[in-house]
CSV table of C-alpha atoms and ligand atoms in Angstrom, one decimal:
chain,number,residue,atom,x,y,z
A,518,UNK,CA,0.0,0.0,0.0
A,519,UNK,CA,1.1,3.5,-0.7
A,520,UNK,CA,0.3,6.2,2.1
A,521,UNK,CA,0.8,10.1,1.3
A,522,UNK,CA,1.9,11.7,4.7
A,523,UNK,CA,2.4,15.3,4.8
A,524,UNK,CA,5.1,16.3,7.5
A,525,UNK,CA,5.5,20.0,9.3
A,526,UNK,CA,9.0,19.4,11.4
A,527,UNK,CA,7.9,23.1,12.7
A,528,UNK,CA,10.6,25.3,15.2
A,529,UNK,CA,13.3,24.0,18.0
A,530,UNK,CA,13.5,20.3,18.3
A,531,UNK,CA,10.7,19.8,15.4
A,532,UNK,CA,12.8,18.8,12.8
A,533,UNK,CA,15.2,16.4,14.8
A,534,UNK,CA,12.5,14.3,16.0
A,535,UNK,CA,10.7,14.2,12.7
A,536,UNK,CA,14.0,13.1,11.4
A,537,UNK,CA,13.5,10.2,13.7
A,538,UNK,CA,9.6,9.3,13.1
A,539,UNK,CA,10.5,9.3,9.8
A,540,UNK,CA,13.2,6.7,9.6
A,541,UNK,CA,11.1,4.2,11.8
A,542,UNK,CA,8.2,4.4,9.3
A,543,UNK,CA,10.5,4.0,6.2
A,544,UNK,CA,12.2,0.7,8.0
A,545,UNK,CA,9.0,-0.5,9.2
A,546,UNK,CA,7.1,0.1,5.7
A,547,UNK,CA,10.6,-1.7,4.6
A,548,UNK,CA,9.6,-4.7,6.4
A,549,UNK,CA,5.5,-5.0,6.1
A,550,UNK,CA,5.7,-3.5,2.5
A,551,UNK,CA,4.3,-0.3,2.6
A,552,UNK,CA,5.6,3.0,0.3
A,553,UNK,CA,5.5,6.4,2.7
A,554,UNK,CA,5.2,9.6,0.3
A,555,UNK,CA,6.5,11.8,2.9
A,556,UNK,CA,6.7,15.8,2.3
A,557,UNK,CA,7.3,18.4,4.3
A,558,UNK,CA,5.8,21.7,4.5
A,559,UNK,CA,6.2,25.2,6.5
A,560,UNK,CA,3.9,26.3,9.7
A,561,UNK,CA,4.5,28.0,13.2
A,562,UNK,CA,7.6,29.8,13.2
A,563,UNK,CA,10.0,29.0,10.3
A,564,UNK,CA,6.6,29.7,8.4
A,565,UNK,CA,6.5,33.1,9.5
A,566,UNK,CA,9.8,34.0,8.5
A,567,UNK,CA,9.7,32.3,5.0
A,568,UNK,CA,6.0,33.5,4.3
A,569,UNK,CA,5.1,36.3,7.1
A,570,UNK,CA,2.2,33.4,7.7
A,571,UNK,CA,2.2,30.9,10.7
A,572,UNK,CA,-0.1,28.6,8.4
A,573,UNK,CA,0.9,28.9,4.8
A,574,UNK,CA,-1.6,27.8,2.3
A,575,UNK,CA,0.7,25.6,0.5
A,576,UNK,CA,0.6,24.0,4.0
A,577,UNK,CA,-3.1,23.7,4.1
A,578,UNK,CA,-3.8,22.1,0.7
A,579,UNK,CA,-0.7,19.8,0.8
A,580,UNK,CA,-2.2,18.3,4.2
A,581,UNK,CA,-5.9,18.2,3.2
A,582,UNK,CA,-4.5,16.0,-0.2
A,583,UNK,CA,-2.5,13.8,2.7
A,584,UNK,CA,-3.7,10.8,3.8
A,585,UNK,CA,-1.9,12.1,7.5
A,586,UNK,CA,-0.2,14.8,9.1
A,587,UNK,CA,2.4,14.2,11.1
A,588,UNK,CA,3.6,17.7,13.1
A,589,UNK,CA,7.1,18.1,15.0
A,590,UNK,CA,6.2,20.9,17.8
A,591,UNK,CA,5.8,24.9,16.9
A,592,UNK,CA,7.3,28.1,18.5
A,593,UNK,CA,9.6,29.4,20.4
A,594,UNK,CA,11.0,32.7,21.7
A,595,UNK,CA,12.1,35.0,18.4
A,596,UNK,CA,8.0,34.9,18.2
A,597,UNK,CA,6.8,35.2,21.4
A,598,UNK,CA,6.3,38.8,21.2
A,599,UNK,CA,4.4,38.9,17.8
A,600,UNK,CA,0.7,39.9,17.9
A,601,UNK,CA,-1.4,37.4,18.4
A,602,UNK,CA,-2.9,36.5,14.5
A,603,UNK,CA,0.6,36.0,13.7
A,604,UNK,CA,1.5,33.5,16.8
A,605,UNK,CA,3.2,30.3,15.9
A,606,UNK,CA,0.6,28.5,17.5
A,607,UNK,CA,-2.4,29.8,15.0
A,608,UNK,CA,-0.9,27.3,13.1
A,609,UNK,CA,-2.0,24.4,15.4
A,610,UNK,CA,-5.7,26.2,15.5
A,611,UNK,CA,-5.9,26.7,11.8
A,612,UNK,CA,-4.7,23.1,10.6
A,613,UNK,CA,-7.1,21.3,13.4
A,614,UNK,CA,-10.3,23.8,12.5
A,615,UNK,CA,-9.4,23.4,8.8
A,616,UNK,CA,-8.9,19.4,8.8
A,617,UNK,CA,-11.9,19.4,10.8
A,618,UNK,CA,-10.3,17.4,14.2
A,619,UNK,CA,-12.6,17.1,17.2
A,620,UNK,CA,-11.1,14.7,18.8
A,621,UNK,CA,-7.8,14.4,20.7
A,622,UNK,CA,-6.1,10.8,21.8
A,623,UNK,CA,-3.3,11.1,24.4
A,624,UNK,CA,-2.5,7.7,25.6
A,625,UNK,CA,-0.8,7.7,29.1
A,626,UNK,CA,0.8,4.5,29.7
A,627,UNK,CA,3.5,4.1,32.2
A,628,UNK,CA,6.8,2.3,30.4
A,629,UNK,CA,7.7,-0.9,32.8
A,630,UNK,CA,11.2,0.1,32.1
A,631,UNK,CA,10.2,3.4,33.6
A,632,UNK,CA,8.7,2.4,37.0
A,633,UNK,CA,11.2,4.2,38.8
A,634,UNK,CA,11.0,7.8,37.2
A,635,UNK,CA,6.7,8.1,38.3
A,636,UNK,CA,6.1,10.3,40.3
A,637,UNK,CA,3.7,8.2,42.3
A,638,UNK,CA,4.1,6.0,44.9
A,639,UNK,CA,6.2,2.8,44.2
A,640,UNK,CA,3.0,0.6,45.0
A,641,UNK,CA,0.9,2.4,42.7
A,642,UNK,CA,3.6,2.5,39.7
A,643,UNK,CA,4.4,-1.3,39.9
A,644,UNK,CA,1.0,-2.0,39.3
A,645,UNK,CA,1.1,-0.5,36.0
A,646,UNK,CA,-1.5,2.1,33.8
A,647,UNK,CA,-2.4,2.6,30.8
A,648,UNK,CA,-5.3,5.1,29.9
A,649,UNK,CA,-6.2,6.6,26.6
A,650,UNK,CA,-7.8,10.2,26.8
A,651,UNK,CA,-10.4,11.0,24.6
A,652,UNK,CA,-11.0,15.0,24.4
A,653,UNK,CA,-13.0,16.8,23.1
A,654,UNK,CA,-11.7,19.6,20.9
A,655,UNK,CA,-13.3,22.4,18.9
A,656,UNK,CA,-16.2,22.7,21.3
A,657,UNK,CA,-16.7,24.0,25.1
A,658,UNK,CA,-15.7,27.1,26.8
A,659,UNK,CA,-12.8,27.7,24.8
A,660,UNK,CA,-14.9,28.3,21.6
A,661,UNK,CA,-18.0,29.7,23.7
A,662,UNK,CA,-19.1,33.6,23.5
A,663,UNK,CA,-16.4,35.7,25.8
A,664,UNK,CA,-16.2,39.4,26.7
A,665,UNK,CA,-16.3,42.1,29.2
A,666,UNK,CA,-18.7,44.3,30.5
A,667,UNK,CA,-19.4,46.8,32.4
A,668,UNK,CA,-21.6,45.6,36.4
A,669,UNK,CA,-22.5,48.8,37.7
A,670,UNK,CA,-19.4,50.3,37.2
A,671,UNK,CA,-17.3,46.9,37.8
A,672,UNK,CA,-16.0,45.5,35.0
A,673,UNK,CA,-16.5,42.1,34.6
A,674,UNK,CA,-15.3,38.9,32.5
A,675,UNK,CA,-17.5,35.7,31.0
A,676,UNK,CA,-16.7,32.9,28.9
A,677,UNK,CA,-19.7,30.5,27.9
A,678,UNK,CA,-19.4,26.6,27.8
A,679,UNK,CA,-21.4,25.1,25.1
A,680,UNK,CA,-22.3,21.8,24.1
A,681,UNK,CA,-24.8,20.3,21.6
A,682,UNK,CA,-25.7,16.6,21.3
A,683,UNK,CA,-24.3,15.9,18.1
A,684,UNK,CA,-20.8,17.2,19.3
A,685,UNK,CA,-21.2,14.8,22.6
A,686,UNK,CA,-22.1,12.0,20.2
A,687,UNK,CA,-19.2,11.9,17.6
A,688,UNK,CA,-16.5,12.3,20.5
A,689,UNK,CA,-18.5,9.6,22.4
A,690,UNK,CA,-18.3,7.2,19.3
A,691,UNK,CA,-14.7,8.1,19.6
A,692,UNK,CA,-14.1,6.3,22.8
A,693,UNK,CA,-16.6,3.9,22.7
A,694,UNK,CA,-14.8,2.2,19.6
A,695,UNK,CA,-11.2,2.7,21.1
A,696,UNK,CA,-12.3,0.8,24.0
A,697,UNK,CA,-13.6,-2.3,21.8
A,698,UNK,CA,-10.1,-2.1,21.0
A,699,UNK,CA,-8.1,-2.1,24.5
A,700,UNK,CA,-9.9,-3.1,27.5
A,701,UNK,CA,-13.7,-2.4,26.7
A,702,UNK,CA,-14.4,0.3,29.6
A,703,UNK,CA,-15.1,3.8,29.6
A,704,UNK,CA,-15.3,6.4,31.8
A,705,UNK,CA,-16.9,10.0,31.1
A,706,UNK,CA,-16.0,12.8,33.0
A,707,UNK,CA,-18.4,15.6,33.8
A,708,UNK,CA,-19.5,17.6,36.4
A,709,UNK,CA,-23.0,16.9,35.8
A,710,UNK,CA,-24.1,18.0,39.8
A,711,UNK,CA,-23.6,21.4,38.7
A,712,UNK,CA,-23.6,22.3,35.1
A,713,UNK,CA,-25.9,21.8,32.5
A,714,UNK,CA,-23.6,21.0,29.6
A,715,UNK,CA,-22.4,18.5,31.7
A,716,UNK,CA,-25.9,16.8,32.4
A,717,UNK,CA,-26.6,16.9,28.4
A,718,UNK,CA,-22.9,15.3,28.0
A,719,UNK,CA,-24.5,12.3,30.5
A,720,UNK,CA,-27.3,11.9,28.6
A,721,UNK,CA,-25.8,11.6,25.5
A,722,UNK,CA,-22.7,9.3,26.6
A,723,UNK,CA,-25.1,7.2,27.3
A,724,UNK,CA,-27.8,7.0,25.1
A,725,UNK,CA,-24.8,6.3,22.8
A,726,UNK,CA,-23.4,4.2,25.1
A,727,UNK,CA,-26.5,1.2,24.5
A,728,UNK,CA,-25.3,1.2,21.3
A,729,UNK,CA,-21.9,-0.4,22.7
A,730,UNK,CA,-23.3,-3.0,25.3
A,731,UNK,CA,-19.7,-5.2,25.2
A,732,UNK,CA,-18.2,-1.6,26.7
A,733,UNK,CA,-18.5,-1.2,30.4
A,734,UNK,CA,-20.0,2.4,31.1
A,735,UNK,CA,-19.3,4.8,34.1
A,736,UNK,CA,-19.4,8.2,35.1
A,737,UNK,CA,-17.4,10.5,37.2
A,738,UNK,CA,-16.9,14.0,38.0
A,739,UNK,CA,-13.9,15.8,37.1
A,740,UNK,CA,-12.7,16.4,40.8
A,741,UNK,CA,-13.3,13.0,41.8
A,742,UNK,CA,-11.1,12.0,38.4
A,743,UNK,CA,-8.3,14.6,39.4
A,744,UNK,CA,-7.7,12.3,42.5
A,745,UNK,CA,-8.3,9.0,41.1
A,746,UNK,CA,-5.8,9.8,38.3
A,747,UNK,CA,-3.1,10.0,41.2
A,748,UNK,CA,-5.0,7.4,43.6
A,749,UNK,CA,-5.1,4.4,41.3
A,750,UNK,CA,-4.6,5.3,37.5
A,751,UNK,CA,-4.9,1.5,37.2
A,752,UNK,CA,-8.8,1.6,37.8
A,753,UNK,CA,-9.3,4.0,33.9
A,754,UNK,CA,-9.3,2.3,30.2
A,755,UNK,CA,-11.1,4.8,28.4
A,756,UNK,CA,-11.4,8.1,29.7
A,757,UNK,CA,-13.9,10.4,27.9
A,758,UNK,CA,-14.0,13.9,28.2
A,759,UNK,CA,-14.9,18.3,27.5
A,760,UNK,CA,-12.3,20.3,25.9
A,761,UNK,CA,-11.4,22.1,29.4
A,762,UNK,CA,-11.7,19.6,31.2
A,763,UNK,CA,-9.8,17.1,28.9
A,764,UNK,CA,-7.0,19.9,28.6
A,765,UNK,CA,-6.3,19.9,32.4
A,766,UNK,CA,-6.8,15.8,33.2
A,767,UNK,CA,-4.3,14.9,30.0
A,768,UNK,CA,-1.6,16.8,31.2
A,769,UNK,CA,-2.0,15.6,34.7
A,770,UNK,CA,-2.1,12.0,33.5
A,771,UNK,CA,0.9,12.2,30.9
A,772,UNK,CA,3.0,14.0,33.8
A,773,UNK,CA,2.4,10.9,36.4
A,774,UNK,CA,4.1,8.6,33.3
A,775,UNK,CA,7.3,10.4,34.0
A,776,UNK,CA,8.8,12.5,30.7
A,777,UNK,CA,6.9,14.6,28.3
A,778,UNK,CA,9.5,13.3,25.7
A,779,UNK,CA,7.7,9.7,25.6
A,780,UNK,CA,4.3,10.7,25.2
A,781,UNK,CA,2.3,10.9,21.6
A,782,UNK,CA,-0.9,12.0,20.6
A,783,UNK,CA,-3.5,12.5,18.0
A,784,UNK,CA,-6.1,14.3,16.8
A,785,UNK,CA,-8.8,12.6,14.6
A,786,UNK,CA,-11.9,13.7,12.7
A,787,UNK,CA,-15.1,12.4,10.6
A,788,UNK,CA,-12.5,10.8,8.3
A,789,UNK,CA,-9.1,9.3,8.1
A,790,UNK,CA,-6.8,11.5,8.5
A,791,UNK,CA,-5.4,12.5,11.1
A,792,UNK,CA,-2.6,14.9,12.7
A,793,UNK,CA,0.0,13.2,14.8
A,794,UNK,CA,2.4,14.8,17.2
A,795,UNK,CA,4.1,14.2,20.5
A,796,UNK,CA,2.6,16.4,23.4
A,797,UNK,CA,5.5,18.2,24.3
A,798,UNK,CA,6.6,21.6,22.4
A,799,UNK,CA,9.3,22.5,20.9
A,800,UNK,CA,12.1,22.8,23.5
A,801,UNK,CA,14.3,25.8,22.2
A,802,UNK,CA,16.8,25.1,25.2
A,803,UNK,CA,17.8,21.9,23.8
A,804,UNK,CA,17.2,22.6,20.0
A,805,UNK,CA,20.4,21.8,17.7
A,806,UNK,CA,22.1,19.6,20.5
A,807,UNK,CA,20.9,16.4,19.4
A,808,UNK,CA,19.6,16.1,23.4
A,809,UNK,CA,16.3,15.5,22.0
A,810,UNK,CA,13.9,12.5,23.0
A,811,UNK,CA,12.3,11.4,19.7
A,812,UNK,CA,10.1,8.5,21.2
A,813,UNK,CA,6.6,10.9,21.9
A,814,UNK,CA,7.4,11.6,17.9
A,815,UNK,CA,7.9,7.5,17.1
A,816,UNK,CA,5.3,7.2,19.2
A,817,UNK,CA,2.7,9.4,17.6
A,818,UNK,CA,4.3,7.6,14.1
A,819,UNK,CA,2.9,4.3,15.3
A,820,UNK,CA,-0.6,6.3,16.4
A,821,UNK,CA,-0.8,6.8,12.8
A,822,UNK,CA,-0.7,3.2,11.6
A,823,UNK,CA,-3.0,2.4,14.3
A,824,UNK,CA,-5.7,4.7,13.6
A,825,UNK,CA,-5.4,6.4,10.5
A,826,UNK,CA,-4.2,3.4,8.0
A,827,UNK,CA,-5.6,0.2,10.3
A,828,UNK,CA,-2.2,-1.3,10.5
A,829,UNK,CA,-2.4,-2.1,14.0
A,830,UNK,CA,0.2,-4.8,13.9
A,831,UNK,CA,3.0,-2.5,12.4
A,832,UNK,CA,2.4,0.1,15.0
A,833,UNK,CA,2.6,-2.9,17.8
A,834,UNK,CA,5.8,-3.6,16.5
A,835,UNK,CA,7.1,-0.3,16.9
A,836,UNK,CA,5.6,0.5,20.3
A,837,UNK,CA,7.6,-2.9,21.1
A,838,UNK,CA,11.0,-1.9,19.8
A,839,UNK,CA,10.3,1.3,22.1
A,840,UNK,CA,9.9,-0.8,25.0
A,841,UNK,CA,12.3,-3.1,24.4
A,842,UNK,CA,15.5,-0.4,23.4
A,843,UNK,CA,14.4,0.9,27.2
A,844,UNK,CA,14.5,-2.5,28.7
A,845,UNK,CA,17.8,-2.9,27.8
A,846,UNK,CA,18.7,0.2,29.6
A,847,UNK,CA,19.0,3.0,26.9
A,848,UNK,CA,18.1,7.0,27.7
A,849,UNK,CA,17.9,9.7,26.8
A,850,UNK,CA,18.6,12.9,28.5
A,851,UNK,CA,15.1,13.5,29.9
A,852,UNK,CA,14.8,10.1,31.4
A,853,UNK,CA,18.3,9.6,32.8
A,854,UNK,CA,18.5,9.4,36.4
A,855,UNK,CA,20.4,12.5,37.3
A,856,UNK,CA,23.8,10.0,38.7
A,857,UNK,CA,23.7,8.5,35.3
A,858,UNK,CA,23.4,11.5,33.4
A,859,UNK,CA,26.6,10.8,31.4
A,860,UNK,CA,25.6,7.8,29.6
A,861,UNK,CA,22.4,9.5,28.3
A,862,UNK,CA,22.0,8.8,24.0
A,863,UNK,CA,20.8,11.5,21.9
A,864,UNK,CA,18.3,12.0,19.4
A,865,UNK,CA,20.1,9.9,16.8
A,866,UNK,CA,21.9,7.3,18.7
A,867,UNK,CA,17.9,6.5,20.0
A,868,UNK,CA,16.5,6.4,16.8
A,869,UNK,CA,19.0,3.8,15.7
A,870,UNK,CA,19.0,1.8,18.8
A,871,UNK,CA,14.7,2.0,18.0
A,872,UNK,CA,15.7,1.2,14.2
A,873,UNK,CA,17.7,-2.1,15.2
A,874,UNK,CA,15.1,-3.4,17.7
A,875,UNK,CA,12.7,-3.3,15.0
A,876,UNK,CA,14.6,-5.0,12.7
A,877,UNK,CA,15.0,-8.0,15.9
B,105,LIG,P1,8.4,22.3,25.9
B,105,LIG,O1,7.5,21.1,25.9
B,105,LIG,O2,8.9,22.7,24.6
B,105,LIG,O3,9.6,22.1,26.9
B,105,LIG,C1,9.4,21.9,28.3
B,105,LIG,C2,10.7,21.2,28.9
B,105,LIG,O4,10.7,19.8,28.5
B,105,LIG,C3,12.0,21.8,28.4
B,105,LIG,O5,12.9,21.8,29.4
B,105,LIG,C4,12.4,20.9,27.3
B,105,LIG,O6,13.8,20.9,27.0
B,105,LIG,C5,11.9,19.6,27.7
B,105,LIG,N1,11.5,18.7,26.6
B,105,LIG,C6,10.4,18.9,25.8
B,105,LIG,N2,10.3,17.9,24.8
B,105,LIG,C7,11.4,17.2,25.0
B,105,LIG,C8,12.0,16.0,24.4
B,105,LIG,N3,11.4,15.5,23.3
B,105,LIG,N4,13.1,15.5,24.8
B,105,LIG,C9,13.8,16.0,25.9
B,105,LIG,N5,13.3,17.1,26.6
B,105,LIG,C10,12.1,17.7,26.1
B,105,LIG,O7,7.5,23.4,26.5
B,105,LIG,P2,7.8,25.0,26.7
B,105,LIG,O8,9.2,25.2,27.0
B,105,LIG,O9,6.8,25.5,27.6
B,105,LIG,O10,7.5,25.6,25.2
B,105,LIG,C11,8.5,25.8,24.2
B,105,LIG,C12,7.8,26.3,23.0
B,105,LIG,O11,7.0,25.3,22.5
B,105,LIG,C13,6.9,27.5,23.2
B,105,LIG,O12,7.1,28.4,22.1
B,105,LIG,C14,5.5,26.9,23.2
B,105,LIG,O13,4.5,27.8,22.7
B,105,LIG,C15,5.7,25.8,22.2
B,105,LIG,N6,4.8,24.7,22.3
B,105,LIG,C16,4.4,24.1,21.2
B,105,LIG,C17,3.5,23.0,21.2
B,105,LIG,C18,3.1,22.3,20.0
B,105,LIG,O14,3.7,22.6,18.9
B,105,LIG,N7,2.2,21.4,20.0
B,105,LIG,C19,3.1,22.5,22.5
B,105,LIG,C20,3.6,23.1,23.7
B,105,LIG,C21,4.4,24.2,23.6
């Protein structure tokens, strides 16, 4: 099979780790005989100071005539102080709102190799998680009305969380078929005892949820879920969530795995295609040094295979050679212990150690 990806390597690290995704995708379409069409194209930062635009159309029609999208990380600080239409980050906005993404998938899955660098309790991390976030996206309070106004001479802020069903329903549809795919339960997260978006969101969950009687069904609300997260991540398959409240329980859950630099993502819509990209940003400190941990971006690669093309046994094999090049004791940087900082591999030395456990 022949699969068209478009690739934006972006600003800082971006291009390094890109480098990496890119070689395990070529090896492993090597072995399973598949033909990648990569090509790159310009966004975020670089694209501002090749175009004056953080989201070039060039960009835009050479990813909507992809089959993917796979994105390196945008910005850094030469743009931080450019008004905010021009922002690096517009670029994420425009490409998600154009390719119409709803959905975001952050898996959170602690690495046995790992156990030692959670931050939780030794108890809790030796009994192992692995939870796959399902967020909402273009919907909620950060795409509700928002102003100012003038209280009797107080001025005062709002922002307006919306919902309607049909949004609830395709992002429901989301989890309900990943977890047919992993362990078969779902939990939604609301906060149904106070707002009403949150008691439609119920409703809808799970009216759609009869639809999927193999796929156990339960609510919680979103402080109860900030604790259980830490308490026992064990207990969550699916999780199912708002945009806000997604934002906030995705970054708590991928911090409790340990480094930002091993976790992926992706964002999906009505069709196909997808955008894949590791959670983390750019990292200007360490751009150029090769320090770079390219496994969120191999990672987000195998995402891709699994979601966007169906080829859930190549994207096994690569989150095996992952697991395997850290069971026999290689790190980088980020995930060194600090007294063994010295024998931490870079960016490419990774990548080829990832490249020869594939090949095993
Ligand atoms: P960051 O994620 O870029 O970096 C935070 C820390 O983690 C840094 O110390 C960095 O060196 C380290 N780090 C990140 N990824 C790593 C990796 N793969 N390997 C080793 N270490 C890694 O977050 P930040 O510093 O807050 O943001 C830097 C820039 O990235 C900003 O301009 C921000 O707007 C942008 N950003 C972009 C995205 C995106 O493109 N999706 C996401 C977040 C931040």
């Amino acid at each position: 099979m022949e699969y068209k990806v478009a690739l934006i390597p972006g600003d800082g690290i971006g291009p390094e780790i890109i480098d990496g995704a890119v070689k395990v995708l070529e090896k492993i379409g090597g072995i399973y005989g598949h033909d990648f069409r990569f090509t790159s194209y310009l966004a975020g930062g670089c694209a501002i100071d090749a175009t004056g635009k953080p989201l070039p159309e060039e960009t835009l029609e050479g990813c909507l005539a992809s089959d993917s999208v796979m994105l390196g990380a945008v910005g850094g600080p030469k743009w931080d102080t450019l008004p905010g239409d021009i922002r690096p980050e517009k670029a994420l906005l425009g490409l998600r709102k154009e390719l119409g993404l709803y959905t975001n998938l952050r898996p959170a899955k602690i690495q046995p190799a790992l156990a030692d660098a959670c931050v939780l309790r030794k108890d809790i991390a030796e009994r192992g998680f692995d939870i796959l976030i399902v967020r909402e996206l273009t919907g909620g309070i950060y795409f509700g009305e928002r102003g100012r106004r003038d209280k009797n001479g107080v001025e005062e802020a709002y922002d307006t969380e919306k919902y309607d069903v049909n949004e609830i329903e395709r992002v429901a549809r989301v989890a309900f078929e990943s977890a047919r795919k992993r362990r078969g339960k779902v939990t939604s997260i609301d906060k149904a005892n106070v707002l009403e978006t949150s008691r439609l969101w119920r409703e809808t969950v799970h009216r759609i949820g009869e639809e999927y009687p193999d796929v156990e069904l339960a609510d919680m609300l979103v402080d109860n879920a900030a604790m259980q997260l830490v308490r026992d991540p064990s207990a969550f398959d699916v999780v199912v969530t708002s945009n806000m409240f997604g934002d906030i329980l995705s970054d708590e859950a991928s911090q409790v795995t340990g480094s930002i630099g091993l976790l992926a993502s992706a964002s999906l819509g009505a069709t196909t295609r997808g955008m894949y990209e590791p959670i983390h940003g750019s990292a200007p400190d360490i751009a150029g040094t090769d320090k770079a941990n390219p496994i969120a971006t191999i990672l987000s690669a195998a995402m891709m295979l699994r979601y966007s093309f169906d080829l859930g046994e190549e994207a096994d094999c690569i989150e095996r050679a992952v697991e395997k090049v850290l069971l026999d004791g290689w790190r980088t940087s980020d995930i060194c212990e600090a007294d063994r900082a010295g024998e931490a591999i870079g960016c490419r030395e990774m990548t080829e150690k990832i490249l020869e456990a594939l090949g095993r």
